[in-house]
Coordinates of C-alpha atoms in Angstrom, one line a residue:
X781 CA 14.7 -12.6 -28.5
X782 CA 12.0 -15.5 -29.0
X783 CA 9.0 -16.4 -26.6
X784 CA 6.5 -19.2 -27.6
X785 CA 3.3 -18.9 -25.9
X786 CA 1.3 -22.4 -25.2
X787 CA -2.7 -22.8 -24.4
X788 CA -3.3 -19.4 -26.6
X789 CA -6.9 -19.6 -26.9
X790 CA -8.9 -17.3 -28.5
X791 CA -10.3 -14.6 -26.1
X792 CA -6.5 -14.3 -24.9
X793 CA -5.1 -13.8 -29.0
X794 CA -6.4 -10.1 -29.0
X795 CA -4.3 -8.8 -25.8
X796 CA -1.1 -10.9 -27.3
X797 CA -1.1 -9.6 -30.7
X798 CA -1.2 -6.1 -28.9
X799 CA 1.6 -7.2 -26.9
X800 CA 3.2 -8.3 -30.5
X801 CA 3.0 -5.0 -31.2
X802 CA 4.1 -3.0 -28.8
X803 CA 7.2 -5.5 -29.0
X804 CA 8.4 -5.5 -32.5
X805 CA 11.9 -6.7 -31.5
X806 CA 10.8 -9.9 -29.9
X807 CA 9.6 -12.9 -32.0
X808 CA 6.6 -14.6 -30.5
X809 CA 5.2 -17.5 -31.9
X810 CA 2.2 -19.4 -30.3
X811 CA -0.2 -22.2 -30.0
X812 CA -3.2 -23.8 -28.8
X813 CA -1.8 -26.6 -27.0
X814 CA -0.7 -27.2 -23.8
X815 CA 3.2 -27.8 -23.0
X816 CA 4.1 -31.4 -22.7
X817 CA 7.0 -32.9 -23.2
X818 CA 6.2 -33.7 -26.9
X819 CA 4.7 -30.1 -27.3
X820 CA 8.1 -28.4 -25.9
X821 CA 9.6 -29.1 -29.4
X822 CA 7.4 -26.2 -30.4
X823 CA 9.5 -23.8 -28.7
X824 CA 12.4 -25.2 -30.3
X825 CA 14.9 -21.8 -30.9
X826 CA 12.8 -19.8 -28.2
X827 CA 14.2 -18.1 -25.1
X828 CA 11.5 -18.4 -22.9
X829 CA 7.7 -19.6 -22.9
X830 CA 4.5 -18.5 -21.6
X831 CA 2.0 -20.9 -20.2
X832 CA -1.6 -21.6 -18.6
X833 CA -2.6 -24.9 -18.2
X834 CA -4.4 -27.8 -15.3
X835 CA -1.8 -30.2 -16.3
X836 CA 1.3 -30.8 -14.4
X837 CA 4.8 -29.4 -15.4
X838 CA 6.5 -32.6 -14.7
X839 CA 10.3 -33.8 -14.9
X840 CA 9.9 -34.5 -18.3
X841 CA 8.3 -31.8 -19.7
X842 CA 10.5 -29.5 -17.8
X843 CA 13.8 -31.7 -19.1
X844 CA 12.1 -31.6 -22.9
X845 CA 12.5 -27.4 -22.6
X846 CA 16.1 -27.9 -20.9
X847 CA 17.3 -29.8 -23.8
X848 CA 15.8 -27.0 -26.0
X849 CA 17.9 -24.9 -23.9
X850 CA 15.3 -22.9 -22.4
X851 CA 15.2 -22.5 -18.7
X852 CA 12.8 -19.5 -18.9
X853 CA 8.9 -20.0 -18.1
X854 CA 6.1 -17.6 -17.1
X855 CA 2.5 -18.6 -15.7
X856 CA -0.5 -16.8 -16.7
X857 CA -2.1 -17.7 -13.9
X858 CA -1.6 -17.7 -9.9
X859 CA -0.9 -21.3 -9.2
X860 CA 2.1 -22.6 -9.2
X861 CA 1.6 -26.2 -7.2
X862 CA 1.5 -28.5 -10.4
X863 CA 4.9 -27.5 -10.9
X864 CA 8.2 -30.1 -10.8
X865 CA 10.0 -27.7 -8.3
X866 CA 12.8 -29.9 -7.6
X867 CA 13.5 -30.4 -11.5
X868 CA 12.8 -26.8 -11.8
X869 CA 15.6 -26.0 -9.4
X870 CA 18.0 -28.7 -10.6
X871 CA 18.0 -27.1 -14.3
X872 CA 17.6 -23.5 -12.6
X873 CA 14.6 -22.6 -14.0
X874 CA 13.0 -19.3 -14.2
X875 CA 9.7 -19.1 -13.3
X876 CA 6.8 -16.6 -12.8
X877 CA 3.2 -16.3 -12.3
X878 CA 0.5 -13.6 -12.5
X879 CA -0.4 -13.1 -8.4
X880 CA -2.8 -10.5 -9.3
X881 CA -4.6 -9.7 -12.6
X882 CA -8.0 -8.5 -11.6
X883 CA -9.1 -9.3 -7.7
X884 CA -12.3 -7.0 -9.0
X885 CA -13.4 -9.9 -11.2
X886 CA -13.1 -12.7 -8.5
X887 CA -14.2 -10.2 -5.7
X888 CA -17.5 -9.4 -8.0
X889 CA -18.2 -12.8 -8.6
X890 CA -18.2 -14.3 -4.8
X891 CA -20.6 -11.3 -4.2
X892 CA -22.6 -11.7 -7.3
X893 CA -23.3 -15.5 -6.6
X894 CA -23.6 -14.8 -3.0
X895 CA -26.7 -12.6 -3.6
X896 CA -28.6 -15.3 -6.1
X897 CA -28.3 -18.0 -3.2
X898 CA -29.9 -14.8 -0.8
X899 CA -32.4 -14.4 -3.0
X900 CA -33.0 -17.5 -4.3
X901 CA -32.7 -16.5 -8.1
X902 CA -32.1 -20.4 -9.2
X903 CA -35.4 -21.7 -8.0
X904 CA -37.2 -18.6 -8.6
X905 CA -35.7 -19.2 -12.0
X906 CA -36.7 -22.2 -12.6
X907 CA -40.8 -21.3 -11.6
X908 CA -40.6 -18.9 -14.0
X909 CA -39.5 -21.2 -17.1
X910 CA -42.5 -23.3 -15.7
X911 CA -44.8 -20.6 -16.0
X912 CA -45.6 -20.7 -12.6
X913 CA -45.6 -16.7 -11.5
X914 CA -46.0 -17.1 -8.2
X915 CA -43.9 -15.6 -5.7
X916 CA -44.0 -17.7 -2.4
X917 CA -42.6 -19.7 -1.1
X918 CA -39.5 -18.6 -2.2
X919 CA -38.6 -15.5 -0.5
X920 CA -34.9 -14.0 0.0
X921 CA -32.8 -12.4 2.2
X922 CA -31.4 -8.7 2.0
X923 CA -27.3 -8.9 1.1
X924 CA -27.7 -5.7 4.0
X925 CA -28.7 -7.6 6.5
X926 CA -26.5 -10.7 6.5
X927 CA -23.1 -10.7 8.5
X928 CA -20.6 -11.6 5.8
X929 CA -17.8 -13.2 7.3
X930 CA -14.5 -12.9 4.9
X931 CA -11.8 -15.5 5.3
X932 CA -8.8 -14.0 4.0
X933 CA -8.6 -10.1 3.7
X934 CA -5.9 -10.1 1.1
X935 CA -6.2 -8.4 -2.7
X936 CA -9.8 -10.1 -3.6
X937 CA -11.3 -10.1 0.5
X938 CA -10.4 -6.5 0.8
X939 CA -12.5 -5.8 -2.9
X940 CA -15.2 -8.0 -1.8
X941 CA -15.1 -6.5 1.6
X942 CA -15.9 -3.0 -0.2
X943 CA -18.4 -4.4 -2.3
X944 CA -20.5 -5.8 0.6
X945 CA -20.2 -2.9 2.8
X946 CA -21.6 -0.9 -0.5
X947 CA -24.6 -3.2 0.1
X948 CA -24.8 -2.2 3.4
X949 CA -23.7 -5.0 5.0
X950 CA -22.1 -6.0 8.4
X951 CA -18.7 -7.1 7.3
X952 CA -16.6 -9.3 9.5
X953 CA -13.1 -10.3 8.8
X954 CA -10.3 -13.2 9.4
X955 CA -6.5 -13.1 8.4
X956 CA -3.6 -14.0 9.9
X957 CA -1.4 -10.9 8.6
X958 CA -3.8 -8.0 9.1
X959 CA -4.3 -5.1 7.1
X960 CA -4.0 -2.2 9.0
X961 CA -6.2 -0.4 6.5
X962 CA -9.2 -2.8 7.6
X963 CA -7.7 -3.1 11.5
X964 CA -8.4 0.6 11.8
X965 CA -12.3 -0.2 10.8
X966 CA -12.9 -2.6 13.2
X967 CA -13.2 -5.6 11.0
X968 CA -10.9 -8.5 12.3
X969 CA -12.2 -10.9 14.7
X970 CA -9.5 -12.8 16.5
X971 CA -10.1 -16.4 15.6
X972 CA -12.2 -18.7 13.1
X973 CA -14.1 -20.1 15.5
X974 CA -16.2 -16.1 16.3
X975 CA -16.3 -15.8 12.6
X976 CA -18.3 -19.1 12.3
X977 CA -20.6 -17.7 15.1
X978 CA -21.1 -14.4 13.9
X979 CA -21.3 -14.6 10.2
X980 CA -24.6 -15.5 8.2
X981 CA -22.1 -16.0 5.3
X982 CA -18.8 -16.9 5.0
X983 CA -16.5 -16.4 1.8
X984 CA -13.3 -18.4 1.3
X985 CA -10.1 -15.8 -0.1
X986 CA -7.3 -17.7 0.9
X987 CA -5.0 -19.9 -0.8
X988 CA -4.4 -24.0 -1.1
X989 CA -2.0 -25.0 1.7
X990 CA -1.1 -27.8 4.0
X991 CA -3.2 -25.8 6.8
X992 CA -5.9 -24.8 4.8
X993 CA -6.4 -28.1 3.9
X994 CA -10.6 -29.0 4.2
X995 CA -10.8 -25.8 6.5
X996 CA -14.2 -26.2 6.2
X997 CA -15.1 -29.7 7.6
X998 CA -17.8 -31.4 9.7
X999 CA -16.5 -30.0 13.2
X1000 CA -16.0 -26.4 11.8
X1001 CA -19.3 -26.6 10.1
X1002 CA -20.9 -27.9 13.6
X1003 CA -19.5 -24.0 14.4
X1004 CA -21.5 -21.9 11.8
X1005 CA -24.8 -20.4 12.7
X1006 CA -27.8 -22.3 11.0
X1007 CA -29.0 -21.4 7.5
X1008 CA -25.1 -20.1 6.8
X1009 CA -24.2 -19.6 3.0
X1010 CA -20.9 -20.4 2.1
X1011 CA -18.9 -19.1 -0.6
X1012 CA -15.8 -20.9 -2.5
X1013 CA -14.4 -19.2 -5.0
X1014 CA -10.6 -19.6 -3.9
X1015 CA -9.3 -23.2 -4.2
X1016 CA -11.7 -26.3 -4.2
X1017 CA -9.6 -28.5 -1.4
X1018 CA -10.5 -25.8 1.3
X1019 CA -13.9 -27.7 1.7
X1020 CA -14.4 -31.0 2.8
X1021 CA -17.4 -31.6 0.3
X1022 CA -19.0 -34.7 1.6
X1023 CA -19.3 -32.4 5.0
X1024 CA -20.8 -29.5 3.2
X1025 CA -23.1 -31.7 1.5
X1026 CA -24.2 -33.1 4.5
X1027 CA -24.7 -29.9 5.9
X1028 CA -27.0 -29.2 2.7
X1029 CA -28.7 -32.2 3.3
X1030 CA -29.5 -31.5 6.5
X1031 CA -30.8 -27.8 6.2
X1032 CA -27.6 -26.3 8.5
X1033 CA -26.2 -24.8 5.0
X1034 CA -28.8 -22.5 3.3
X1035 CA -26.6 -22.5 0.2
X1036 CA -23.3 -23.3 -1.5
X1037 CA -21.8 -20.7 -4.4
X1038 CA -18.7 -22.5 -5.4
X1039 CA -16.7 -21.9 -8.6
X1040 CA -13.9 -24.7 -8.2
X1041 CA -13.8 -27.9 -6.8
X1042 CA -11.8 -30.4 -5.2
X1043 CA -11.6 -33.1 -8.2
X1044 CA -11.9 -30.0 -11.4
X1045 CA -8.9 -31.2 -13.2
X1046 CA -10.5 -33.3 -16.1
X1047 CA -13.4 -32.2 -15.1
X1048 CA -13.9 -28.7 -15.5
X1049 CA -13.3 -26.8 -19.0
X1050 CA -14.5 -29.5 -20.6
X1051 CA -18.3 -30.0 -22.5
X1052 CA -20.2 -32.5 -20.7
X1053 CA -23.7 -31.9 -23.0
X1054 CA -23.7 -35.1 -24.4
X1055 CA -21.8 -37.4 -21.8
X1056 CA -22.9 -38.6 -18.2
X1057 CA -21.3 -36.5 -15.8
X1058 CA -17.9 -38.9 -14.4
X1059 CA -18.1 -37.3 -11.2
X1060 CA -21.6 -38.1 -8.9
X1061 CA -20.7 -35.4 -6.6
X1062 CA -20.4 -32.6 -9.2
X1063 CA -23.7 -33.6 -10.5
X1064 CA -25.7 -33.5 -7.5
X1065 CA -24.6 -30.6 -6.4
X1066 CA -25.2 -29.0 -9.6
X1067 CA -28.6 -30.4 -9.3
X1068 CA -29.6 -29.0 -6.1
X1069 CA -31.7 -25.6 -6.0
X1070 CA -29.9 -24.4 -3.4
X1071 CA -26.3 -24.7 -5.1
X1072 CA -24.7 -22.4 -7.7
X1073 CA -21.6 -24.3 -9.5
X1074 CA -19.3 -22.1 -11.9
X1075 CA -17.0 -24.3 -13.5
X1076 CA -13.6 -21.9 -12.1
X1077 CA -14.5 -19.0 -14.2
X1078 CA -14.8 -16.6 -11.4
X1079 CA -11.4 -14.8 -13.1
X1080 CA -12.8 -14.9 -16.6
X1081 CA -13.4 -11.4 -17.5
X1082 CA -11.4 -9.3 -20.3
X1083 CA -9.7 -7.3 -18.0
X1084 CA -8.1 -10.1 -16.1
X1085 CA -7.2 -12.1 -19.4
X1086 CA -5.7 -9.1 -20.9
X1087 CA -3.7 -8.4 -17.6
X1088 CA -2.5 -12.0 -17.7
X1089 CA -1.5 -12.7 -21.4
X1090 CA 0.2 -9.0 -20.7
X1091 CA 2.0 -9.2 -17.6
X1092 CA 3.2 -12.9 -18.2
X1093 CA 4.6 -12.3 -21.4
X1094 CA 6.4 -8.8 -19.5
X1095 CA 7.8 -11.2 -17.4
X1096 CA 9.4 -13.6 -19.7
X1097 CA 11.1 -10.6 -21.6
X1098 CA 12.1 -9.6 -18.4
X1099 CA 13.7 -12.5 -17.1
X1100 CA 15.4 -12.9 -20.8
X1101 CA 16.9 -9.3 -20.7
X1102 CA 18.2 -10.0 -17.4
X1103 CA 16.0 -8.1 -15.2
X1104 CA 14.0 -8.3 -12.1
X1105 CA 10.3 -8.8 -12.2
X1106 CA 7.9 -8.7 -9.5
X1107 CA 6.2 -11.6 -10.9
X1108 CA 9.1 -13.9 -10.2
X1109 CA 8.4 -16.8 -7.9
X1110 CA 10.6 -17.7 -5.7
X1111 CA 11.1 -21.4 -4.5

């Protein structure tokens, strides 16, 4: 049994080579780049190969690993929309992702980045490299005091949801399939439009679909109480970002936290020091003291790489044995 692993960078090589180990009988080989269709002659002799990668899987690069014979690919990450489904279904491909590694690490950062915009913490930052120790006027808010308003109440909402209400705070929620758990506190509100009233800040946990499509958007915005903080940390086409900036602009959002971005492919993962930004939009909002942009890293911790270098490369043997994995997508 072969599996060649693609994108391997270096914080991931430590939880592979454990994997190695704990799997003398399969052969793994492995390397930095991403799978393309001139790549996929990497794998050459492999039964199946483990990816994680912002380009698309398209009909050539998943015809390049047919004509390898290999049919067999596992995702180390959640996504699975840059994928050639229809190629992937004509050469009956196997395919599975990683739906849940660590919803901790995501969950910790929307709260984390939520409480710097409260308290200000980039401004305040930036008096302090100035020298200038003086505390008004930029005064925060207490995280116990806000309503939090959590869109999405799945594996990372009901985590963040936790988190808050360890803070203290008033914790509203939103989901179209309810968990009874969080039904039986008294969390859900019955439509979007009472969590826009209600909530002081809103946090995004749902995923990139046709009807999620700029959710947030100059009308729903129009909704939200005044001085809301919104949180992204989910998929960047949620947001319609030329209506959340104007909402910056014009002092109805307080803040912005966002860790992905609409336009991040080619942008994001990718050093910037010594070019001009080729996005205006990225760089103003980076620019503002009232925005926090991570560049998609809310998942980077060790615990979620380990869980997806692991559980990927589980499901690959998996599906090469013959077996059923949880991880499988179906389409």
């Amino acid at each position: 049994m072969k599996i060649f692993a693609y994108g391997i960078r270096e914080d991931e090589q430590a939880a592979l080579k454990e994997w190695m180990t704990n799997h003398p009988e399969v052969e793994v080989g492995y390397t930095d780049e991403l799978l393309n269709p001139q790549t996929a002659q990497l794998a050459a002799g492999a039964d199946a190969v483990d990816v994680y990668q912002q380009l698309a899987y398209t009909p050539e690069t998943l015809t390049a690993l047919h004509e390898l014979g290999i049919n067999k690919m596992s995702l180390r990450n959640v996504g699975t929309d840059n994928i050639d489904f229809e190629t992937a279904r004509c050469f009956d491909f196997s395919i599975s992702n990683v739906a849940v590694y660590s919803p901790n690490a995501i969950a910790e950062h929307a709260a984390i980045q939520g409480a710097r915009i409260l308290r200000q913490t980039k401004p305040l930052d930036h008096k302090i490299e100035n020298h200038d120790l003086r505390w008004a006027p930029t005064i925060g808010r207490e995280v116990r005091m806000q309503t939090f308003g959590i869109i999405g109440t799945g594996h990372i909402g009901h985590v963040l949801i936790d988190i808050l209400q360890g803070f203290g705070a008033k914790v509203i929620g939103y989901d179209i399939y309810r968990n009874p758990e969080l039904e039986a506190e008294g969390i859900y509100v019955d439509s979007l439009d009472e969590l826009y009233a209600q909530s002081d800040v809103i946090s995004l946990h749902v995923p990139s679909l046709p009807e999620n499509y700029h959710m947030i958007n100059k009308e729903t915005i129009a909704k939200m109480k005044d001085d809301v903080v919104l949180i992204n940390v989910s998929r960047g086409d949620l947001m319609d970002i030329d209506a959340v900036m104007s909402g910056l602009d014009s002092g109805k959002i307080f803040g912005l936290a966002m860790d992905v971005y609409e336009n991040e492919v080619g942008l994001f993962n990718k050093d910037w020091s010594n070019d001009k930004l080729p996005d205006e939009k990225i760089a103003d909002l980076i620019a503002r003291e009232n925005v926090l942009v991570t560049p998609h890293t809310a998942f980077y911790t060790t615990k979620a790489v380990y869980e997806m270098v692991t559980q990927s490369m589980n499901a690959s043997l998996a599906f090469i044995k013959g077996e059923e994995t949880a991880n499988e997508v179906k389409y």
